[in-house]
Amino acid sequence: MADSGAGSAPKPSSSVKLVLLGEAAVGKSSLVMRFVNNDFQENKEPTIGAAFLTQKCTLPTRTIKFEIWDTAGQERFASLAPMYYRNAQAALVVYDITKASSLTKAQHWVAELQRQASPGIVIALVGNKADLANPSSGTDEEGAEPPAAPPSGPTDTDAPADADGAGVPADGEDASAPPSGADSDDGADGDDAAADARKVPMRTAKAYADEEGLLFFETSAKTGANVAAVFTAIANAIPETSLKGSRGGVGGQTSLGAGRGQEGDRVNLTGRAGDMGAKEGCAC
Amino acid sequence: MDALEGTHWDVIVSGTGLQQSLLVLALSRSNKKILHVDRNDFYGGNEAAFSLQEARSWVIERPSSYSLGARAVEKPSGPDESGASTKLGPSRAYSLSLAPHLIFTRSALLPILVSSKVHRQLEFLPVGSWWVFNRSPEDPSSSPTAGPKLTKIPSSREDVFASDAIEIRSKRALVKFLRFVAEYEAQADVWEPFASRPFTDFLVEHFKLPKDLHDPLLALTLSLEHHSHTTTILALQRIARHLRSMGVFGAGFGSLIPKWGGLSEIAQVACRAGAVGGAVYILGTGVVRVESDEKVGEQNDDGSSQSRAVRVGLGGGISVTADWIVGSRDDLPSRTTRGGLEDAATPGSSTSQSVSRAIFIVSSPLVPLFPPISEGSPRPAGAVVYFPSGSISTEESDQGSNAPPIYVFAHSSDTGECPSGQTMMTPN
């Protein structure tokens, strides 16, 4: 399979475990499919056993290989296992801009990440389904829609995305409804533009993200708008020091402290396990 | 939760211990519709791993129906003589395993993890040295500096030969025994007369092994019984397992521990893989009621009249149906109506054993416990320390001579179970 980075000298490459969180049906999987399928390294594993999808993101100085973990539905009844958060270096917390309660849920997940995940985790808050909003509805001045990333451009864009907010103007006033509670998230509650399904003003979410130190984007998995930019911004935001060698997704906080190398300190089960399986027969 | 009301499942599995979790993993790859529930709000059942805070609440709040006896948490407040930091780290820096296990490299579990590919989400670390605790000599005058000490158990025949601690004659006897164990099955005539007799009798009468070599061999049996109850057949099986496991994944070690809290981690990874395969997960919701249901039974479409469908009441008043329900006795209601359940477990066999267990967080890395095992092998993160029966004073040993031995599983901070500079010690 063609590697778009071919030709140039190999850049240092690191694996980064990224976990997805968010209410059901906000488009978590769609975002990932948009990101991953646009590119050269679609994970070819069958659905069964596909614990995570991988996608590279090439930055000017390094290549980040995302291992993107989906919740596999375990969030539905609040039954995510601690191992899901373990060593995650990045998290994508997704809400639906047309559903106010989904931002509340997203805030819950952010709190959960701050409680459960590694202290240095990079969290991006993503308002998805931006295509359902009027272009001007997010911010009533300046008509600032999210900077339109090429819908299906290469994800390994070299353009360093603005890591601190994706150029979302954070203008001041706009008295929008705070994202409190699960109030009427369907049905038009006083929105003027009939075609505009937006329920979460961009500035509300942006203000929250700024307060918590999160990256913030509005995206459309449907059109692809801003999807690549999210991942590029995350890749840029991950501190160099927390990156491990190419085998990864497991370089976490404790291994940093313990100075334990990545490979070689763990036992490789597949080295001789094959022989063993053949010899003893496998129970399954 | 309401969305579940009235749903039908191929299999409902109750409890997220290792076995149930592996079962769900397997079933989820056979296109079965599975609901996996646990009355606990954590994964792993009796093998769970906890942060400090979770461990504390587990100790304090477990319902009495739990098949566990007395338990307590203590934080020693004694004087800190060394001046070393005895401060605990943040609660989440710990992963206290309720049931630490050694996974022998020949364990049938490992090929299952590999063939199901979930091993990629797990890390295994080697258990290196095995130690025997030696009391101070009977006659202290013979060696004034000798106090209690730990002696390393030779991990190979080469180690036996290299050891200064063993006399030449004993070495020969020991090596002869080790050779025998390697192929003991084929030499039933040798051990069968001793099969149910104490293992130490066999060592003395057949191999003329001096007493000081008994403890290292007993240690390898991991027998929780006093040595007079440790039978030859059990000991041979266990020692053979130990020896045959050596070197499978690298020189110098025969068993592994999963990083981040042992079997709990495997259970969690299996459950996640089960979820990827379509199983639905609910924690904090147990099975409270199981009854057979004819109406559900009639829907059985394979023509057989032997319907197994049951109506299952979940916590929170949710009622669902299933063809099968699986769980350990801990995780299913004790009474079921009209024989809707088969109790596969052998009922009430009176062989129940009680085990005392503790978890100590030690404010030292105890580096000497984890010496490098072999060139090219990963750094060991675990060690086993064997305290022979009666070698330390316990309530039991003070009362009688048949006190069981104590095994201490020591885990370095490489296991991710405690912050660096500390060690987890789990005596069994």
PDB file of N, CA and C in Angstrom, chain B residues 180-265:
ATOM      1  N   PHE B 180      13.827 -36.725  37.006  1.00  0.00           N
ATOM      2  CA  PHE B 180      12.666 -37.605  37.153  1.00  0.00           C
ATOM      3  C   PHE B 180      11.374 -36.829  36.923  1.00  0.00           C
ATOM      4  N   VAL B 181      11.260 -35.657  37.520  1.00  0.00           N
ATOM      5  CA  VAL B 181      10.015 -34.900  37.405  1.00  0.00           C
ATOM      6  C   VAL B 181       9.723 -34.566  35.948  1.00  0.00           C
ATOM      7  N   ALA B 182      10.788 -34.280  35.202  1.00  0.00           N
ATOM      8  CA  ALA B 182      10.596 -33.899  33.808  1.00  0.00           C
ATOM      9  C   ALA B 182       9.806 -34.953  33.049  1.00  0.00           C
ATOM     10  N   GLU B 183       9.921 -36.212  33.486  1.00  0.00           N
ATOM     11  CA  GLU B 183       9.193 -37.266  32.777  1.00  0.00           C
ATOM     12  C   GLU B 183       8.510 -38.197  33.761  1.00  0.00           C
ATOM     13  N   TYR B 184       7.925 -37.613  34.778  1.00  0.00           N
ATOM     14  CA  TYR B 184       7.398 -38.459  35.850  1.00  0.00           C
ATOM     15  C   TYR B 184       6.212 -39.296  35.393  1.00  0.00           C
ATOM     16  N   GLU B 185       5.463 -38.777  34.415  1.00  0.00           N
ATOM     17  CA  GLU B 185       4.263 -39.521  34.004  1.00  0.00           C
ATOM     18  C   GLU B 185       4.618 -40.926  33.518  1.00  0.00           C
ATOM     19  N   ALA B 186       5.763 -41.033  32.873  1.00  0.00           N
ATOM     20  CA  ALA B 186       6.151 -42.320  32.301  1.00  0.00           C
ATOM     21  C   ALA B 186       6.722 -43.260  33.357  1.00  0.00           C
ATOM     22  N   GLN B 187       6.885 -42.772  34.568  1.00  0.00           N
ATOM     23  CA  GLN B 187       7.508 -43.614  35.596  1.00  0.00           C
ATOM     24  C   GLN B 187       6.583 -43.786  36.792  1.00  0.00           C
ATOM     25  N   ALA B 188       5.376 -44.162  36.466  1.00  0.00           N
ATOM     26  CA  ALA B 188       4.371 -44.280  37.514  1.00  0.00           C
ATOM     27  C   ALA B 188       4.794 -45.258  38.608  1.00  0.00           C
ATOM     28  N   ASP B 189       5.544 -46.274  38.216  1.00  0.00           N
ATOM     29  CA  ASP B 189       5.952 -47.272  39.211  1.00  0.00           C
ATOM     30  C   ASP B 189       6.749 -46.645  40.340  1.00  0.00           C
ATOM     31  N   VAL B 190       7.469 -45.563  40.000  1.00  0.00           N
ATOM     32  CA  VAL B 190       8.294 -44.922  41.014  1.00  0.00           C
ATOM     33  C   VAL B 190       7.441 -44.162  42.024  1.00  0.00           C
ATOM     34  N   TRP B 191       6.481 -43.377  41.518  1.00  0.00           N
ATOM     35  CA  TRP B 191       5.793 -42.470  42.443  1.00  0.00           C
ATOM     36  C   TRP B 191       4.427 -42.948  42.894  1.00  0.00           C
ATOM     37  N   GLU B 192       3.849 -43.907  42.140  1.00  0.00           N
ATOM     38  CA  GLU B 192       2.482 -44.282  42.478  1.00  0.00           C
ATOM     39  C   GLU B 192       2.309 -44.767  43.919  1.00  0.00           C
ATOM     40  N   PRO B 193       3.263 -45.535  44.418  1.00  0.00           N
ATOM     41  CA  PRO B 193       3.104 -45.962  45.823  1.00  0.00           C
ATOM     42  C   PRO B 193       3.060 -44.773  46.788  1.00  0.00           C
ATOM     43  N   PHE B 194       3.603 -43.647  46.356  1.00  0.00           N
ATOM     44  CA  PHE B 194       3.635 -42.474  47.230  1.00  0.00           C
ATOM     45  C   PHE B 194       2.540 -41.464  46.905  1.00  0.00           C
ATOM     46  N   ALA B 195       1.763 -41.766  45.857  1.00  0.00           N
ATOM     47  CA  ALA B 195       0.891 -40.737  45.270  1.00  0.00           C
ATOM     48  C   ALA B 195       0.122 -39.917  46.291  1.00  0.00           C
ATOM     49  N   SER B 196      -0.521 -40.606  47.223  1.00  0.00           N
ATOM     50  CA  SER B 196      -1.339 -39.832  48.151  1.00  0.00           C
ATOM     51  C   SER B 196      -0.659 -39.663  49.507  1.00  0.00           C
ATOM     52  N   ARG B 197       0.597 -40.026  49.551  1.00  0.00           N
ATOM     53  CA  ARG B 197       1.355 -39.794  50.793  1.00  0.00           C
ATOM     54  C   ARG B 197       2.041 -38.434  50.724  1.00  0.00           C
ATOM     55  N   PRO B 198       2.520 -37.978  51.833  1.00  0.00           N
ATOM     56  CA  PRO B 198       3.179 -36.670  51.800  1.00  0.00           C
ATOM     57  C   PRO B 198       4.369 -36.674  50.846  1.00  0.00           C
ATOM     58  N   PHE B 199       4.482 -35.566  50.128  1.00  0.00           N
ATOM     59  CA  PHE B 199       5.548 -35.409  49.160  1.00  0.00           C
ATOM     60  C   PHE B 199       6.924 -35.522  49.825  1.00  0.00           C
ATOM     61  N   THR B 200       7.005 -35.015  51.041  1.00  0.00           N
ATOM     62  CA  THR B 200       8.307 -35.052  51.711  1.00  0.00           C
ATOM     63  C   THR B 200       8.755 -36.505  51.985  1.00  0.00           C
ATOM     64  N   ASP B 201       7.807 -37.403  52.224  1.00  0.00           N
ATOM     65  CA  ASP B 201       8.160 -38.817  52.388  1.00  0.00           C
ATOM     66  C   ASP B 201       8.830 -39.339  51.134  1.00  0.00           C
ATOM     67  N   PHE B 202       8.235 -38.970  50.001  1.00  0.00           N
ATOM     68  CA  PHE B 202       8.761 -39.418  48.717  1.00  0.00           C
ATOM     69  C   PHE B 202      10.190 -38.903  48.541  1.00  0.00           C
ATOM     70  N   LEU B 203      10.400 -37.633  48.858  1.00  0.00           N
ATOM     71  CA  LEU B 203      11.733 -37.047  48.691  1.00  0.00           C
ATOM     72  C   LEU B 203      12.756 -37.757  49.564  1.00  0.00           C
ATOM     73  N   VAL B 204      12.350 -38.064  50.778  1.00  0.00           N
ATOM     74  CA  VAL B 204      13.289 -38.683  51.709  1.00  0.00           C
ATOM     75  C   VAL B 204      13.513 -40.145  51.351  1.00  0.00           C
ATOM     76  N   GLU B 205      12.410 -40.875  51.174  1.00  0.00           N
ATOM     77  CA  GLU B 205      12.535 -42.327  51.037  1.00  0.00           C
ATOM     78  C   GLU B 205      13.042 -42.723  49.662  1.00  0.00           C
ATOM     79  N   HIS B 206      12.661 -42.024  48.655  1.00  0.00           N
ATOM     80  CA  HIS B 206      13.093 -42.445  47.330  1.00  0.00           C
ATOM     81  C   HIS B 206      14.327 -41.711  46.829  1.00  0.00           C
ATOM     82  N   PHE B 207      14.391 -40.435  47.092  1.00  0.00           N
ATOM     83  CA  PHE B 207      15.514 -39.670  46.523  1.00  0.00           C
ATOM     84  C   PHE B 207      16.577 -39.315  47.542  1.00  0.00           C
ATOM     85  N   LYS B 208      16.308 -39.647  48.824  1.00  0.00           N
ATOM     86  CA  LYS B 208      17.289 -39.354  49.874  1.00  0.00           C
ATOM     87  C   LYS B 208      17.675 -37.878  49.881  1.00  0.00           C
ATOM     88  N   LEU B 209      16.696 -37.067  49.610  1.00  0.00           N
ATOM     89  CA  LEU B 209      16.977 -35.633  49.591  1.00  0.00           C
ATOM     90  C   LEU B 209      17.019 -35.091  51.014  1.00  0.00           C
ATOM     91  N   PRO B 210      18.092 -34.405  51.378  1.00  0.00           N
ATOM     92  CA  PRO B 210      18.180 -33.863  52.738  1.00  0.00           C
ATOM     93  C   PRO B 210      17.100 -32.816  52.977  1.00  0.00           C
ATOM     94  N   LYS B 211      16.808 -32.630  54.226  1.00  0.00           N
ATOM     95  CA  LYS B 211      15.668 -31.814  54.611  1.00  0.00           C
ATOM     96  C   LYS B 211      15.776 -30.360  54.131  1.00  0.00           C
ATOM     97  N   ASP B 212      17.024 -29.872  54.062  1.00  0.00           N
ATOM     98  CA  ASP B 212      17.144 -28.457  53.698  1.00  0.00           C
ATOM     99  C   ASP B 212      16.770 -28.204  52.239  1.00  0.00           C
ATOM    100  N   LEU B 213      16.623 -29.264  51.465  1.00  0.00           N
ATOM    101  CA  LEU B 213      16.206 -29.065  50.081  1.00  0.00           C
ATOM    102  C   LEU B 213      14.699 -29.244  49.898  1.00  0.00           C
ATOM    103  N   HIS B 214      14.015 -29.587  50.968  1.00  0.00           N
ATOM    104  CA  HIS B 214      12.566 -29.791  50.832  1.00  0.00           C
ATOM    105  C   HIS B 214      11.824 -28.482  50.590  1.00  0.00           C
ATOM    106  N   ASP B 215      12.228 -27.462  51.334  1.00  0.00           N
ATOM    107  CA  ASP B 215      11.470 -26.213  51.253  1.00  0.00           C
ATOM    108  C   ASP B 215      11.453 -25.602  49.848  1.00  0.00           C
ATOM    109  N   PRO B 216      12.610 -25.550  49.180  1.00  0.00           N
ATOM    110  CA  PRO B 216      12.548 -24.995  47.812  1.00  0.00           C
ATOM    111  C   PRO B 216      11.595 -25.774  46.916  1.00  0.00           C
ATOM    112  N   LEU B 217      11.578 -27.089  47.068  1.00  0.00           N
ATOM    113  CA  LEU B 217      10.690 -27.887  46.218  1.00  0.00           C
ATOM    114  C   LEU B 217       9.236 -27.703  46.636  1.00  0.00           C
ATOM    115  N   LEU B 218       9.014 -27.655  47.938  1.00  0.00           N
ATOM    116  CA  LEU B 218       7.646 -27.405  48.405  1.00  0.00           C
ATOM    117  C   LEU B 218       7.155 -26.052  47.913  1.00  0.00           C
ATOM    118  N   ALA B 219       8.055 -25.088  47.867  1.00  0.00           N
ATOM    119  CA  ALA B 219       7.659 -23.756  47.407  1.00  0.00           C
ATOM    120  C   ALA B 219       7.084 -23.833  46.001  1.00  0.00           C
ATOM    121  N   LEU B 220       7.754 -24.624  45.163  1.00  0.00           N
ATOM    122  CA  LEU B 220       7.311 -24.696  43.772  1.00  0.00           C
ATOM    123  C   LEU B 220       5.939 -25.363  43.631  1.00  0.00           C
ATOM    124  N   THR B 221       5.493 -26.086  44.651  1.00  0.00           N
ATOM    125  CA  THR B 221       4.180 -26.733  44.554  1.00  0.00           C
ATOM    126  C   THR B 221       3.046 -25.730  44.721  1.00  0.00           C
ATOM    127  N   LEU B 222       3.349 -24.565  45.293  1.00  0.00           N
ATOM    128  CA  LEU B 222       2.317 -23.574  45.601  1.00  0.00           C
ATOM    129  C   LEU B 222       1.168 -24.193  46.393  1.00  0.00           C
ATOM    130  N   SER B 223       1.470 -25.249  47.104  1.00  0.00           N
ATOM    131  CA  SER B 223       0.428 -25.894  47.899  1.00  0.00           C
ATOM    132  C   SER B 223       0.091 -25.032  49.098  1.00  0.00           C
ATOM    133  N   LEU B 224      -1.211 -24.857  49.309  1.00  0.00           N
ATOM    134  CA  LEU B 224      -1.632 -24.035  50.440  1.00  0.00           C
ATOM    135  C   LEU B 224      -1.757 -24.855  51.711  1.00  0.00           C
ATOM    136  N   GLU B 225      -1.403 -26.121  51.609  1.00  0.00           N
ATOM    137  CA  GLU B 225      -1.514 -27.006  52.769  1.00  0.00           C
ATOM    138  C   GLU B 225      -0.179 -27.119  53.488  1.00  0.00           C
ATOM    139  N   HIS B 226      -0.250 -27.472  54.727  1.00  0.00           N
ATOM    140  CA  HIS B 226       0.948 -27.868  55.450  1.00  0.00           C
ATOM    141  C   HIS B 226       1.582 -29.036  54.694  1.00  0.00           C
ATOM    142  N   HIS B 227       2.929 -29.155  54.767  1.00  0.00           N
ATOM    143  CA  HIS B 227       3.571 -30.152  53.894  1.00  0.00           C
ATOM    144  C   HIS B 227       3.160 -31.579  54.209  1.00  0.00           C
ATOM    145  N   SER B 228       2.661 -31.808  55.407  1.00  0.00           N
ATOM    146  CA  SER B 228       2.211 -33.174  55.702  1.00  0.00           C
ATOM    147  C   SER B 228       0.926 -33.503  54.953  1.00  0.00           C
ATOM    148  N   HIS B 229       0.257 -32.480  54.420  1.00  0.00           N
ATOM    149  CA  HIS B 229      -0.949 -32.712  53.617  1.00  0.00           C
ATOM    150  C   HIS B 229      -0.709 -32.483  52.141  1.00  0.00           C
ATOM    151  N   THR B 230       0.524 -32.160  51.784  1.00  0.00           N
ATOM    152  CA  THR B 230       0.835 -31.934  50.373  1.00  0.00           C
ATOM    153  C   THR B 230       1.256 -33.263  49.771  1.00  0.00           C
ATOM    154  N   THR B 231       0.366 -33.786  48.909  1.00  0.00           N
ATOM    155  CA  THR B 231       0.591 -35.144  48.423  1.00  0.00           C
ATOM    156  C   THR B 231       1.636 -35.164  47.311  1.00  0.00           C
ATOM    157  N   THR B 232       2.215 -36.324  47.125  1.00  0.00           N
ATOM    158  CA  THR B 232       3.220 -36.495  46.097  1.00  0.00           C
ATOM    159  C   THR B 232       2.650 -36.204  44.715  1.00  0.00           C
ATOM    160  N   ILE B 233       1.427 -36.683  44.469  1.00  0.00           N
ATOM    161  CA  ILE B 233       0.884 -36.491  43.128  1.00  0.00           C
ATOM    162  C   ILE B 233       0.687 -35.006  42.825  1.00  0.00           C
ATOM    163  N   LEU B 234       0.152 -34.283  43.807  1.00  0.00           N
ATOM    164  CA  LEU B 234      -0.032 -32.839  43.598  1.00  0.00           C
ATOM    165  C   LEU B 234       1.312 -32.149  43.368  1.00  0.00           C
ATOM    166  N   ALA B 235       2.272 -32.511  44.209  1.00  0.00           N
ATOM    167  CA  ALA B 235       3.575 -31.854  44.128  1.00  0.00           C
ATOM    168  C   ALA B 235       4.228 -32.126  42.773  1.00  0.00           C
ATOM    169  N   LEU B 236       4.133 -33.371  42.312  1.00  0.00           N
ATOM    170  CA  LEU B 236       4.764 -33.700  41.026  1.00  0.00           C
ATOM    171  C   LEU B 236       4.117 -32.912  39.890  1.00  0.00           C
ATOM    172  N   GLN B 237       2.787 -32.862  39.921  1.00  0.00           N
ATOM    173  CA  GLN B 237       2.092 -32.096  38.874  1.00  0.00           C
ATOM    174  C   GLN B 237       2.540 -30.639  38.870  1.00  0.00           C
ATOM    175  N   ARG B 238       2.592 -30.064  40.063  1.00  0.00           N
ATOM    176  CA  ARG B 238       2.902 -28.634  40.148  1.00  0.00           C
ATOM    177  C   ARG B 238       4.364 -28.350  39.787  1.00  0.00           C
ATOM    178  N   ILE B 239       5.264 -29.191  40.280  1.00  0.00           N
ATOM    179  CA  ILE B 239       6.681 -28.933  39.992  1.00  0.00           C
ATOM    180  C   ILE B 239       6.954 -29.159  38.512  1.00  0.00           C
ATOM    181  N   ALA B 240       6.315 -30.180  37.947  1.00  0.00           N
ATOM    182  CA  ALA B 240       6.487 -30.414  36.511  1.00  0.00           C
ATOM    183  C   ALA B 240       5.964 -29.217  35.718  1.00  0.00           C
ATOM    184  N   ARG B 241       4.825 -28.701  36.134  1.00  0.00           N
ATOM    185  CA  ARG B 241       4.275 -27.532  35.452  1.00  0.00           C
ATOM    186  C   ARG B 241       5.251 -26.369  35.523  1.00  0.00           C
ATOM    187  N   HIS B 242       5.825 -26.193  36.682  1.00  0.00           N
ATOM    188  CA  HIS B 242       6.776 -25.099  36.860  1.00  0.00           C
ATOM    189  C   HIS B 242       7.980 -25.281  35.928  1.00  0.00           C
ATOM    190  N   LEU B 243       8.554 -26.483  35.958  1.00  0.00           N
ATOM    191  CA  LEU B 243       9.772 -26.707  35.177  1.00  0.00           C
ATOM    192  C   LEU B 243       9.498 -26.627  33.679  1.00  0.00           C
ATOM    193  N   ARG B 244       8.363 -27.176  33.281  1.00  0.00           N
ATOM    194  CA  ARG B 244       8.065 -27.176  31.850  1.00  0.00           C
ATOM    195  C   ARG B 244       7.704 -25.790  31.341  1.00  0.00           C
ATOM    196  N   SER B 245       7.355 -24.911  32.241  1.00  0.00           N
ATOM    197  CA  SER B 245       7.015 -23.558  31.825  1.00  0.00           C
ATOM    198  C   SER B 245       8.242 -22.681  31.660  1.00  0.00           C
ATOM    199  N   MET B 246       9.344 -23.128  32.231  1.00  0.00           N
ATOM    200  CA  MET B 246      10.552 -22.315  32.152  1.00  0.00           C
ATOM    201  C   MET B 246      11.003 -22.190  30.701  1.00  0.00           C
ATOM    202  N   GLY B 247      11.328 -20.962  30.330  1.00  0.00           N
ATOM    203  CA  GLY B 247      11.955 -20.768  29.028  1.00  0.00           C
ATOM    204  C   GLY B 247      11.021 -20.711  27.841  1.00  0.00           C
ATOM    205  N   VAL B 248       9.719 -20.876  28.061  1.00  0.00           N
ATOM    206  CA  VAL B 248       8.810 -20.894  26.914  1.00  0.00           C
ATOM    207  C   VAL B 248       8.823 -19.549  26.185  1.00  0.00           C
ATOM    208  N   PHE B 249       8.816 -18.463  26.939  1.00  0.00           N
ATOM    209  CA  PHE B 249       8.815 -17.130  26.309  1.00  0.00           C
ATOM    210  C   PHE B 249      10.121 -16.385  26.544  1.00  0.00           C
ATOM    211  N   GLY B 250      11.108 -17.079  27.025  1.00  0.00           N
ATOM    212  CA  GLY B 250      12.370 -16.421  27.294  1.00  0.00           C
ATOM    213  C   GLY B 250      13.058 -17.155  28.428  1.00  0.00           C
ATOM    214  N   ALA B 251      14.370 -17.034  28.461  1.00  0.00           N
ATOM    215  CA  ALA B 251      15.127 -17.808  29.436  1.00  0.00           C
ATOM    216  C   ALA B 251      14.868 -17.311  30.852  1.00  0.00           C
ATOM    217  N   GLY B 252      14.802 -18.242  31.778  1.00  0.00           N
ATOM    218  CA  GLY B 252      14.854 -17.881  33.179  1.00  0.00           C
ATOM    219  C   GLY B 252      13.548 -17.573  33.859  1.00  0.00           C
ATOM    220  N   PHE B 253      12.434 -17.661  33.147  1.00  0.00           N
ATOM    221  CA  PHE B 253      11.172 -17.465  33.858  1.00  0.00           C
ATOM    222  C   PHE B 253      10.116 -18.410  33.289  1.00  0.00           C
ATOM    223  N   GLY B 254       9.181 -18.751  34.150  1.00  0.00           N
ATOM    224  CA  GLY B 254       8.168 -19.717  33.753  1.00  0.00           C
ATOM    225  C   GLY B 254       6.751 -19.228  33.968  1.00  0.00           C
ATOM    226  N   SER B 255       6.624 -18.058  34.566  1.00  0.00           N
ATOM    227  CA  SER B 255       5.272 -17.567  34.773  1.00  0.00           C
ATOM    228  C   SER B 255       5.224 -16.059  34.556  1.00  0.00           C
ATOM    229  N   LEU B 256       4.006 -15.600  34.360  1.00  0.00           N
ATOM    230  CA  LEU B 256       3.787 -14.210  33.965  1.00  0.00           C
ATOM    231  C   LEU B 256       2.746 -13.566  34.871  1.00  0.00           C
ATOM    232  N   ILE B 257       2.807 -12.253  34.909  1.00  0.00           N
ATOM    233  CA  ILE B 257       1.696 -11.511  35.492  1.00  0.00           C
ATOM    234  C   ILE B 257       1.269 -10.441  34.486  1.00  0.00           C
ATOM    235  N   PRO B 258      -0.046 -10.290  34.328  1.00  0.00           N
ATOM    236  CA  PRO B 258      -0.517  -9.230  33.451  1.00  0.00           C
ATOM    237  C   PRO B 258      -0.318  -7.881  34.141  1.00  0.00           C
ATOM    238  N   LYS B 259       0.109  -6.917  33.360  1.00  0.00           N
ATOM    239  CA  LYS B 259       0.308  -5.582  33.905  1.00  0.00           C
ATOM    240  C   LYS B 259      -1.029  -4.967  34.301  1.00  0.00           C
ATOM    241  N   TRP B 260      -0.981  -4.023  35.220  1.00  0.00           N
ATOM    242  CA  TRP B 260      -2.133  -3.204  35.612  1.00  0.00           C
ATOM    243  C   TRP B 260      -3.158  -3.923  36.466  1.00  0.00           C
ATOM    244  N   GLY B 261      -2.801  -4.985  37.130  1.00  0.00           N
ATOM    245  CA  GLY B 261      -3.777  -5.534  38.057  1.00  0.00           C
ATOM    246  C   GLY B 261      -4.231  -6.939  37.747  1.00  0.00           C
ATOM    247  N   GLY B 262      -3.417  -7.679  37.025  1.00  0.00           N
ATOM    248  CA  GLY B 262      -3.645  -9.113  36.916  1.00  0.00           C
ATOM    249  C   GLY B 262      -4.864  -9.497  36.112  1.00  0.00           C
ATOM    250  N   LEU B 263      -5.576 -10.485  36.621  1.00  0.00           N
ATOM    251  CA  LEU B 263      -6.676 -11.080  35.859  1.00  0.00           C
ATOM    252  C   LEU B 263      -7.784 -10.073  35.566  1.00  0.00           C
ATOM    253  N   SER B 264      -7.905  -9.086  36.407  1.00  0.00           N
ATOM    254  CA  SER B 264      -8.918  -8.062  36.160  1.00  0.00           C
ATOM    255  C   SER B 264      -8.698  -7.418  34.796  1.00  0.00           C
ATOM    256  N   GLU B 265      -7.444  -7.224  34.481  1.00  0.00           N
ATOM    257  CA  GLU B 265      -7.127  -6.591  33.207  1.00  0.00           C
ATOM    258  C   GLU B 265      -7.542  -7.509  32.049  1.00  0.00           C
TER     259      GLU B 265
END
